[in-house]
Amino acid sequence: MAQSADKLTTREFLELVDQYRDELFRYILRQAWDSQVAEDVFASAVLSAFENRHKFQPGTNFRAWMYRIITNKVFVANRHTGRRFDSLDEAGAERVPEPERKPEFDVVGDPNTVLEEVSDEVLAAMHKLSDNERACILLRGVEGFSYKEIAEILEMPTGTVMTHLSRGRAKLRKELGEYARASGILKTG
Amino acid sequence: MNMEQEHKRTAWLDGELSASEAAAFLAELSDAERHELEQEKHLNEGIASLLRADAPCPLSAWKRATAAVYEAEAAQTRTRFQWRKAALIAAPIAAVLLVVLMLAVPSTTDATPTFLKLAGATVPELEHYSSVQPERDQVDQLLRQYGFNLSLDEISVPAHEEAQGRTLRLIGASTATYRGETVVVLLFACCNKPTQVVITARGGEAERAVREAMERKSVLMARELCPQYMGAVVGDTDRAGLLLALLRVSE
């Protein structure tokens, strides 16, 4: 995206955002607590991008730039909703031990079975992650950004991105495993 | 698992290792660990696939966003219009103020050198400016001292003019410097008004200043006294010609 957003007319700017609007909204929706909050964040982020389009560097990635703005907005919104996450700040990311893996609960052994049954639980489990863990998993697994791009969007070192990915995925496995065991999808022992 | 192993594992799962790095990483694992890793990759892809499921941006959200953008654009346009309007109003006011200032403070644009301006607004003030006694011989001495081969004739005013108040009196002389050149300034009281006769050498900067001042009408009269000297009258008098005629080349 070599075009300067600063020189775009309002219509051109909106046409550009329109190209990504579904994926941007999905990214917000996967992180926000409800669709109303997601709509608020989406409108606020698009407006913020419009008002700050002069800060966009020509020749850089417009899509990644939008994700950075949206990530900041959604993090702020989540703080304002008062919901508590298992906070894992960037500095602490390197120190937090990986959740203990219990083979008898581990969904890795039978992912197809589990995933067929637990799609709603995946979404619920995502909300139990910290903002950064969830954002890293979404940006990598769903939106397809590289580690370097994620590091730029979240303004953190690449190593920290990898740590958030690893810890976040481990937590997801644990959450889904416990659910699968409790609901009888997976047998213990 | 240490941090490095954890990062390698994550990078392998995400396909961020190079082929050689991936091969080296897998070589360190047992068959069971490799199998578990493949399963985990499969699980991650499955979770991503679930999360990637359609969640289209509702039309209401898009309408809200575009409305907010157009409102911001309108606000920016209003602000730009207000600035333009202010500029349109301010520009003529500024122009009028500039003209008023130029008229009110003409001296700020007056290029007339100091030696071509009256040194005093009244006769006593002009007398104070003199560096010699108001005597002809002292004036002649001053002229000679600064290289002007000129002398001042005796002032003679007819009695009937004197009776009418048309007096003419020498009140002194002084010197000034203009761009390195010395000029002699003779001081008179003409009908009790301060009047000066400025004498400059010809061909220099001072003469040029005199001619420019003549064009601007900031000196009353100027003429060549002889091939070497120029004389100019500053003040408000109808005797400028007589004053310049008082100066003659010395024998």
Short mmCIF file of C-alpha atoms in Angstrom, two decimals:
data_model
loop_
_atom_site.label_atom_id
_atom_site.label_comp_id
_atom_site.label_asym_id
_atom_site.label_seq_id
_atom_site.Cartn_x
_atom_site.Cartn_y
_atom_site.Cartn_z
CA MET A 1 0.00 0.00 0.00
CA ALA A 2 2.22 2.73 -1.33
CA GLN A 3 -0.46 5.38 -1.50
CA SER A 4 -0.40 8.16 1.07
CA ALA A 5 -3.60 8.17 3.12
CA ASP A 6 -2.96 11.85 3.82
CA LYS A 7 -3.72 12.73 0.22
CA LEU A 8 -6.87 10.62 0.07
CA THR A 9 -10.22 12.26 -0.17
CA THR A 10 -12.79 11.22 2.40
CA ARG A 11 -14.44 8.97 -0.15
CA GLU A 12 -11.12 7.32 -1.09
CA PHE A 13 -10.26 6.79 2.57
CA LEU A 14 -13.60 5.12 3.23
CA GLU A 15 -13.25 2.96 0.12
CA LEU A 16 -9.88 1.79 1.41
CA VAL A 17 -11.25 0.97 4.85
CA ASP A 18 -14.23 -0.71 3.19
CA GLN A 19 -11.85 -3.29 1.67
CA TYR A 20 -10.97 -4.50 5.17
CA ARG A 21 -14.12 -3.67 7.10
CA ASP A 22 -15.33 -7.25 7.61
CA GLU A 23 -12.00 -8.56 8.86
CA LEU A 24 -11.49 -5.45 11.03
CA PHE A 25 -14.90 -5.89 12.58
CA ARG A 26 -14.30 -9.61 13.12
CA TYR A 27 -11.01 -8.84 14.86
CA ILE A 28 -12.82 -6.44 17.19
CA LEU A 29 -15.74 -8.79 17.76
CA ARG A 30 -13.40 -11.63 18.78
CA GLN A 31 -11.89 -9.39 21.42
CA ALA A 32 -14.78 -7.26 22.66
CA TRP A 33 -17.34 -8.54 25.07
CA ASP A 34 -20.41 -7.91 22.97
CA SER A 35 -21.47 -6.72 19.56
CA GLN A 36 -22.55 -3.30 20.82
CA VAL A 37 -19.07 -2.65 22.22
CA ALA A 38 -17.63 -3.94 18.94
CA GLU A 39 -19.70 -1.46 16.93
CA ASP A 40 -18.63 1.40 19.21
CA VAL A 41 -14.98 0.43 18.87
CA PHE A 42 -15.26 0.03 15.11
CA ALA A 43 -16.81 3.48 14.57
CA SER A 44 -14.37 5.09 16.97
CA ALA A 45 -11.35 3.42 15.33
CA VAL A 46 -12.36 4.36 11.79
CA LEU A 47 -12.91 7.97 12.89
CA SER A 48 -9.56 8.00 14.69
CA ALA A 49 -7.81 6.65 11.58
CA PHE A 50 -9.49 9.33 9.45
CA GLU A 51 -8.46 12.11 11.82
CA ASN A 52 -4.89 10.78 12.02
CA ARG A 53 -4.43 9.79 8.39
CA HIS A 54 -1.66 12.39 8.05
CA LYS A 55 0.42 10.22 10.42
CA PHE A 56 0.24 7.22 8.12
CA GLN A 57 3.61 6.74 6.45
CA PRO A 58 3.32 6.33 2.68
CA GLY A 59 4.71 3.03 1.54
CA THR A 60 3.89 1.25 4.78
CA ASN A 61 1.14 -1.24 5.41
CA PHE A 62 -2.26 0.50 5.64
CA ARG A 63 -3.94 -2.69 6.86
CA ALA A 64 -1.42 -3.14 9.68
CA TRP A 65 -1.76 0.56 10.54
CA MET A 66 -5.53 0.11 10.88
CA TYR A 67 -5.03 -2.94 13.09
CA ARG A 68 -2.75 -0.96 15.36
CA ILE A 69 -5.37 1.75 15.83
CA ILE A 70 -8.12 -0.81 16.36
CA THR A 71 -6.05 -2.82 18.84
CA ASN A 72 -5.45 0.27 20.94
CA LYS A 73 -9.15 1.14 20.83
CA VAL A 74 -10.29 -2.34 21.77
CA PHE A 75 -7.80 -2.58 24.65
CA VAL A 76 -9.09 0.73 26.01
CA ALA A 77 -12.69 -0.39 25.55
CA ASN A 78 -12.01 -3.63 27.41
CA ARG A 79 -10.48 -1.69 30.26
CA HIS A 80 -13.55 0.56 30.36
CA THR A 81 -15.94 -2.36 30.47
CA GLY A 82 -14.28 -3.30 33.73
CA ARG A 83 -13.81 -6.93 32.81
CA ARG A 84 -10.82 -8.59 34.35
CA PHE A 85 -8.41 -10.59 32.27
CA ASP A 86 -5.51 -12.65 33.41
CA SER A 87 -3.34 -9.65 32.87
CA LEU A 88 0.00 -10.46 31.36
CA ASP A 89 1.89 -7.31 30.63
CA GLU A 90 4.76 -7.21 28.18
CA ALA A 91 7.46 -7.03 30.83
CA GLY A 92 5.97 -9.91 32.75
CA ALA A 93 5.40 -12.07 29.74
CA GLU A 94 8.83 -13.61 29.95
CA ARG A 95 8.46 -14.57 33.61
CA VAL A 96 5.04 -16.18 33.76
CA PRO A 97 5.38 -19.96 33.80
CA GLU A 98 3.61 -21.93 31.13
CA PRO A 99 0.44 -23.53 32.48
CA GLU A 100 1.09 -27.09 33.54
CA ARG A 101 0.18 -29.56 30.84
CA LYS A 102 -1.93 -32.48 32.02
CA PRO A 103 -1.94 -35.19 29.37
CA GLU A 104 -5.23 -36.66 30.54
CA PHE A 105 -6.97 -33.30 29.86
CA ASP A 106 -5.05 -32.53 26.72
CA VAL A 107 -7.20 -31.87 23.69
CA VAL A 108 -4.20 -32.26 21.43
CA GLY A 109 -4.72 -35.97 21.54
CA ASP A 110 -8.00 -35.68 19.66
CA PRO A 111 -8.40 -32.20 18.18
CA ASN A 112 -11.03 -33.09 15.59
CA THR A 113 -13.42 -34.51 18.13
CA VAL A 114 -13.01 -31.61 20.46
CA LEU A 115 -13.32 -28.90 17.81
CA GLU A 116 -16.49 -30.41 16.43
CA GLU A 117 -18.09 -30.02 19.82
CA VAL A 118 -16.63 -26.91 21.36
CA SER A 119 -16.85 -24.00 18.90
CA ASP A 120 -18.77 -21.84 21.39
CA GLU A 121 -16.30 -22.79 24.09
CA VAL A 122 -13.40 -21.65 21.93
CA LEU A 123 -14.90 -18.18 21.84
CA ALA A 124 -15.52 -18.29 25.58
CA ALA A 125 -11.99 -19.53 26.24
CA MET A 126 -10.56 -16.71 24.12
CA HIS A 127 -12.13 -14.23 26.49
CA LYS A 128 -10.21 -15.75 29.38
CA LEU A 129 -6.90 -14.81 27.80
CA SER A 130 -5.12 -11.55 28.42
CA ASP A 131 -5.58 -8.77 25.85
CA ASN A 132 -2.12 -9.35 24.43
CA GLU A 133 -2.41 -13.15 24.26
CA ARG A 134 -5.75 -12.92 22.51
CA ALA A 135 -4.54 -10.24 20.11
CA CYS A 136 -1.42 -12.26 19.22
CA ILE A 137 -3.45 -15.41 18.54
CA LEU A 138 -5.96 -13.52 16.39
CA LEU A 139 -3.39 -11.52 14.49
CA ARG A 140 -1.32 -14.62 13.75
CA GLY A 141 -3.81 -17.42 13.36
CA VAL A 142 -6.81 -15.56 11.96
CA GLU A 143 -5.48 -12.44 10.26
CA GLY A 144 -2.22 -14.00 9.06
CA PHE A 145 0.23 -11.33 10.16
CA SER A 146 3.91 -12.25 10.57
CA TYR A 147 5.61 -12.06 13.97
CA LYS A 148 7.33 -8.86 12.85
CA GLU A 149 4.05 -7.24 11.82
CA ILE A 150 2.39 -8.29 15.07
CA ALA A 151 5.31 -6.83 17.01
CA GLU A 152 4.78 -3.52 15.21
CA ILE A 153 1.02 -3.53 15.67
CA LEU A 154 1.26 -4.29 19.38
CA GLU A 155 4.47 -2.26 19.83
CA MET A 156 6.36 -5.02 21.61
CA PRO A 157 9.43 -7.17 20.87
CA THR A 158 9.04 -10.20 18.60
CA GLY A 159 10.13 -12.48 21.43
CA THR A 160 7.30 -11.20 23.59
CA VAL A 161 4.85 -11.88 20.75
CA MET A 162 6.09 -15.48 20.65
CA THR A 163 5.72 -15.80 24.41
CA HIS A 164 2.16 -14.46 24.30
CA LEU A 165 1.33 -16.89 21.49
CA SER A 166 2.78 -19.84 23.35
CA ARG A 167 1.15 -19.02 26.68
CA GLY A 168 -2.16 -18.07 25.13
CA ARG A 169 -2.41 -21.28 23.15
CA ALA A 170 -1.47 -23.32 26.20
CA LYS A 171 -4.27 -21.66 28.16
CA LEU A 172 -6.71 -22.36 25.34
CA ARG A 173 -5.72 -26.04 25.30
CA LYS A 174 -6.23 -26.21 29.02
CA GLU A 175 -9.63 -24.50 28.94
CA LEU A 176 -10.88 -26.63 26.07
CA GLY A 177 -9.46 -29.79 27.61
CA GLU A 178 -11.23 -29.19 30.89
CA TYR A 179 -14.47 -28.53 29.11
CA ALA A 180 -14.09 -31.56 26.89
CA ARG A 181 -13.36 -33.77 29.89
CA ALA A 182 -16.22 -32.35 31.95
CA SER A 183 -18.67 -32.78 29.11
CA GLY A 184 -17.47 -36.26 28.29
CA ILE A 185 -16.05 -35.44 24.89
CA LEU A 186 -12.66 -36.62 26.14
CA LYS A 187 -12.17 -39.50 28.54
CA THR A 188 -9.71 -39.04 31.37
CA GLY A 189 -6.96 -41.36 32.31
CA MET B 1 10.89 -26.24 28.53
CA ASN B 2 13.11 -23.19 28.51
CA MET B 3 12.32 -19.91 26.75
CA GLU B 4 14.39 -20.72 23.69
CA GLN B 5 12.71 -24.11 23.25
CA GLU B 6 9.31 -22.54 23.79
CA HIS B 7 9.99 -19.91 21.12
CA LYS B 8 11.30 -22.52 18.68
CA ARG B 9 8.24 -24.63 19.21
CA THR B 10 5.95 -21.63 18.65
CA ALA B 11 7.88 -20.55 15.56
CA TRP B 12 7.69 -24.08 14.14
CA LEU B 13 3.93 -24.20 14.74
CA ASP B 14 3.53 -20.90 12.90
CA GLY B 15 5.85 -21.84 10.06
CA GLU B 16 8.27 -19.05 10.95
CA LEU B 17 11.37 -21.27 11.04
CA SER B 18 13.54 -21.63 7.97
CA ALA B 19 13.78 -25.12 6.45
CA SER B 20 17.14 -25.77 8.09
CA GLU B 21 15.98 -24.41 11.46
CA ALA B 22 12.84 -26.53 11.28
CA ALA B 23 14.83 -29.65 10.41
CA ALA B 24 17.26 -29.05 13.28
CA PHE B 25 14.37 -28.46 15.69
CA LEU B 26 12.49 -31.62 14.67
CA ALA B 27 15.68 -33.68 14.85
CA GLU B 28 15.88 -33.02 18.58
CA LEU B 29 12.38 -34.42 19.20
CA SER B 30 11.27 -37.99 19.76
CA ASP B 31 8.64 -39.53 17.49
CA ALA B 32 6.01 -39.05 20.18
CA GLU B 33 6.93 -35.42 20.63
CA ARG B 34 6.82 -34.85 16.87
CA HIS B 35 3.40 -36.46 16.72
CA GLU B 36 2.16 -34.32 19.57
CA LEU B 37 3.54 -31.23 17.85
CA GLU B 38 1.73 -32.08 14.61
CA GLN B 39 -1.50 -32.57 16.55
CA GLU B 40 -1.04 -29.25 18.29
CA LYS B 41 -0.52 -27.56 14.95
CA HIS B 42 -3.71 -29.18 13.75
CA LEU B 43 -5.56 -27.95 16.83
CA ASN B 44 -4.25 -24.39 16.40
CA GLU B 45 -5.38 -24.38 12.78
CA GLY B 46 -8.79 -25.69 13.82
CA ILE B 47 -9.17 -22.98 16.47
CA ALA B 48 -8.07 -20.32 13.98
CA SER B 49 -10.57 -21.67 11.49
CA LEU B 50 -13.37 -21.37 14.03
CA LEU B 51 -12.33 -17.84 14.91
CA ARG B 52 -12.05 -16.96 11.22
CA ALA B 53 -15.69 -17.88 10.65
CA ASP B 54 -17.80 -15.15 9.10
CA ALA B 55 -18.54 -12.19 11.32
CA PRO B 56 -19.42 -9.55 8.76
CA CYS B 57 -19.40 -5.94 9.74
CA PRO B 58 -23.06 -5.01 10.34
CA LEU B 59 -24.42 -2.30 8.09
CA SER B 60 -25.33 -0.28 11.18
CA ALA B 61 -21.67 -0.26 12.32
CA TRP B 62 -20.46 0.78 8.87
CA LYS B 63 -23.07 3.54 8.66
CA ARG B 64 -22.07 4.83 12.08
CA ALA B 65 -18.40 4.87 11.09
CA THR B 66 -18.97 6.65 7.78
CA ALA B 67 -21.34 9.15 9.41
CA ALA B 68 -18.68 9.94 12.01
CA VAL B 69 -16.08 10.43 9.26
CA TYR B 70 -18.32 12.72 7.19
CA GLU B 71 -19.19 14.71 10.32
CA ALA B 72 -15.47 15.11 11.09
CA GLU B 73 -14.86 16.19 7.51
CA ALA B 74 -17.66 18.76 7.76
CA ALA B 75 -16.19 20.07 11.01
CA GLN B 76 -12.76 20.39 9.34
CA THR B 77 -14.35 22.20 6.40
CA ARG B 78 -16.19 24.55 8.76
CA THR B 79 -12.92 25.28 10.57
CA ARG B 80 -11.10 25.93 7.26
CA PHE B 81 -13.98 28.16 6.12
CA GLN B 82 -13.85 30.12 9.36
CA TRP B 83 -10.11 30.68 8.95
CA ARG B 84 -10.61 31.72 5.34
CA LYS B 85 -13.43 34.04 6.36
CA ALA B 86 -11.28 35.53 9.13
CA ALA B 87 -8.44 36.01 6.66
CA LEU B 88 -10.76 37.72 4.18
CA ILE B 89 -11.91 40.11 6.89
CA ALA B 90 -8.46 40.63 8.36
CA ALA B 91 -6.63 41.32 5.10
CA PRO B 92 -8.32 44.64 4.24
CA ILE B 93 -8.16 45.72 7.87
CA ALA B 94 -4.44 45.00 7.90
CA ALA B 95 -3.99 46.94 4.65
CA VAL B 96 -5.85 49.96 6.07
CA LEU B 97 -3.80 49.79 9.26
CA LEU B 98 -0.60 49.67 7.22
CA VAL B 99 -1.60 52.77 5.25
CA VAL B 100 -2.57 54.58 8.45
CA LEU B 101 0.76 53.65 10.01
CA MET B 102 2.66 54.84 6.94
CA LEU B 103 0.81 58.14 7.04
CA ALA B 104 1.10 58.52 10.77
CA VAL B 105 4.78 57.70 10.95
CA PRO B 106 6.29 59.11 7.77
CA SER B 107 9.70 59.45 9.36
CA THR B 108 10.06 55.70 9.48
CA THR B 109 10.24 55.63 5.70
CA ASP B 110 12.07 58.96 5.32
CA ALA B 111 15.41 58.31 3.64
CA THR B 112 16.68 61.89 4.09
CA PRO B 113 20.06 61.85 5.85
CA THR B 114 20.35 63.67 9.16
CA PHE B 115 22.67 66.36 7.78
CA LEU B 116 19.88 67.44 5.41
CA LYS B 117 17.38 67.89 8.22
CA LEU B 118 16.98 70.91 10.46
CA ALA B 119 19.11 70.45 13.56
CA GLY B 120 16.64 72.49 15.59
CA ALA B 121 12.96 73.29 15.36
CA THR B 122 13.55 76.85 16.65
CA VAL B 123 16.29 79.43 16.28
CA PRO B 124 17.56 78.95 19.87
CA GLU B 125 17.73 75.19 19.31
CA LEU B 126 19.69 75.73 16.11
CA GLU B 127 22.04 78.14 17.89
CA HIS B 128 22.72 75.45 20.43
CA TYR B 129 23.84 73.15 17.59
CA SER B 130 26.58 75.60 16.46
CA SER B 131 30.22 74.75 17.15
CA VAL B 132 31.54 78.29 16.43
CA GLN B 133 30.63 81.82 17.32
CA PRO B 134 28.19 83.45 14.85
CA GLU B 135 30.97 85.44 13.22
CA ARG B 136 31.88 85.40 9.51
CA ASP B 137 35.60 84.90 10.13
CA GLN B 138 34.93 81.94 12.42
CA VAL B 139 32.69 80.40 9.78
CA ASP B 140 35.35 80.98 7.11
CA GLN B 141 37.93 79.37 9.39
CA LEU B 142 35.70 76.33 9.86
CA LEU B 143 35.23 76.05 6.09
CA ARG B 144 38.96 76.18 5.49
CA GLN B 145 39.61 73.74 8.35
CA TYR B 146 37.54 71.12 6.57
CA GLY B 147 38.97 71.84 3.14
CA PHE B 148 36.24 74.01 1.68
CA ASN B 149 37.85 76.90 -0.19
CA LEU B 150 34.86 79.12 0.37
CA SER B 151 34.10 82.25 2.30
CA LEU B 152 30.89 83.87 3.49
CA ASP B 153 29.94 87.32 2.28
CA GLU B 154 28.67 89.95 4.63
CA ILE B 155 24.94 89.72 5.09
CA SER B 156 23.19 92.84 3.92
CA VAL B 157 19.45 93.24 4.24
CA PRO B 158 17.76 96.44 3.10
CA ALA B 159 16.37 98.54 5.92
CA HIS B 160 12.81 98.47 4.67
CA GLU B 161 12.87 94.68 4.67
CA GLU B 162 14.30 94.68 8.14
CA ALA B 163 11.45 96.95 9.11
CA GLN B 164 9.01 94.43 7.72
CA GLY B 165 10.57 91.69 9.82
CA ARG B 166 12.32 90.07 6.89
CA THR B 167 15.50 89.66 8.86
CA LEU B 168 18.47 87.43 8.05
CA ARG B 169 21.06 86.61 10.67
CA LEU B 170 24.03 84.22 10.89
CA ILE B 171 23.73 82.19 14.09
CA GLY B 172 26.65 79.78 13.70
CA ALA B 173 28.05 76.80 11.85
CA SER B 174 28.76 73.17 12.46
CA THR B 175 29.96 70.06 10.67
CA ALA B 176 28.55 66.63 10.04
CA THR B 177 29.84 63.40 8.54
CA TYR B 178 28.00 61.38 5.90
CA ARG B 179 29.49 58.07 4.74
CA GLY B 180 32.98 59.27 5.58
CA GLU B 181 32.56 62.69 3.99
CA THR B 182 32.56 65.91 6.02
CA VAL B 183 29.95 68.50 5.26
CA VAL B 184 29.76 72.03 6.70
CA VAL B 185 26.40 73.31 7.86
CA LEU B 186 25.89 77.07 8.11
CA LEU B 187 23.12 78.14 10.49
CA PHE B 188 20.86 81.13 9.92
CA ALA B 189 17.78 82.75 11.32
CA CYS B 190 15.63 83.81 8.37
CA CYS B 191 12.65 85.90 9.46
CA ASN B 192 13.33 84.29 12.83
CA LYS B 193 12.95 80.78 11.39
CA PRO B 194 15.73 78.20 11.62
CA THR B 195 17.46 77.72 8.27
CA GLN B 196 20.54 75.76 7.24
CA VAL B 197 22.90 75.89 4.30
CA VAL B 198 24.68 72.59 3.74
CA ILE B 199 27.94 72.61 1.81
CA THR B 200 29.28 69.39 0.31
CA ALA B 201 32.13 68.49 -2.01
CA ARG B 202 30.98 67.50 -5.48
CA GLY B 203 31.12 64.01 -6.87
CA GLY B 204 30.69 62.24 -3.55
CA GLU B 205 28.02 60.41 -1.61
CA ALA B 206 26.91 63.60 0.16
CA GLU B 207 26.21 65.35 -3.14
CA ARG B 208 24.23 62.35 -4.33
CA ALA B 209 22.20 62.47 -1.11
CA VAL B 210 21.53 66.15 -1.73
CA ARG B 211 20.28 65.47 -5.26
CA GLU B 212 18.05 62.63 -4.07
CA ALA B 213 16.67 64.89 -1.34
CA MET B 214 15.93 67.51 -3.98
CA GLU B 215 13.92 64.97 -5.95
CA ARG B 216 11.94 64.15 -2.83
CA LYS B 217 11.62 67.90 -2.16
CA SER B 218 13.03 67.46 1.33
CA VAL B 219 15.50 70.28 0.71
CA LEU B 220 14.35 73.70 -0.39
CA MET B 221 16.99 74.48 -2.98
CA ALA B 222 20.34 73.06 -4.10
CA ARG B 223 22.84 74.22 -6.66
CA GLU B 224 26.48 74.10 -7.56
CA LEU B 225 28.42 76.84 -5.84
CA CYS B 226 31.42 76.21 -8.06
CA PRO B 227 32.82 73.16 -9.88
CA GLN B 228 34.07 71.75 -6.54
CA TYR B 229 31.17 72.42 -4.15
CA MET B 230 27.44 72.04 -3.88
CA GLY B 231 25.14 74.06 -1.60
CA ALA B 232 21.67 73.13 -0.35
CA VAL B 233 19.16 75.07 1.71
CA VAL B 234 17.09 73.31 4.38
CA GLY B 235 14.22 75.08 6.10
CA ASP B 236 11.27 77.24 5.30
CA THR B 237 12.39 80.51 3.73
CA ASP B 238 11.92 82.55 0.59
CA ARG B 239 15.55 83.62 0.73
CA ALA B 240 17.18 80.37 -0.31
CA GLY B 241 18.71 81.94 -3.39
CA LEU B 242 20.16 84.81 -1.38
CA LEU B 243 21.66 82.41 1.18
CA LEU B 244 23.46 80.38 -1.50
CA ALA B 245 24.66 83.61 -3.10
CA LEU B 246 26.45 84.53 0.14
CA LEU B 247 29.05 81.84 -0.52
CA ARG B 248 31.89 82.48 -2.92
CA VAL B 249 35.16 80.82 -3.74
CA SER B 250 38.01 82.31 -1.74
CA GLU B 251 40.73 84.26 -3.53
#
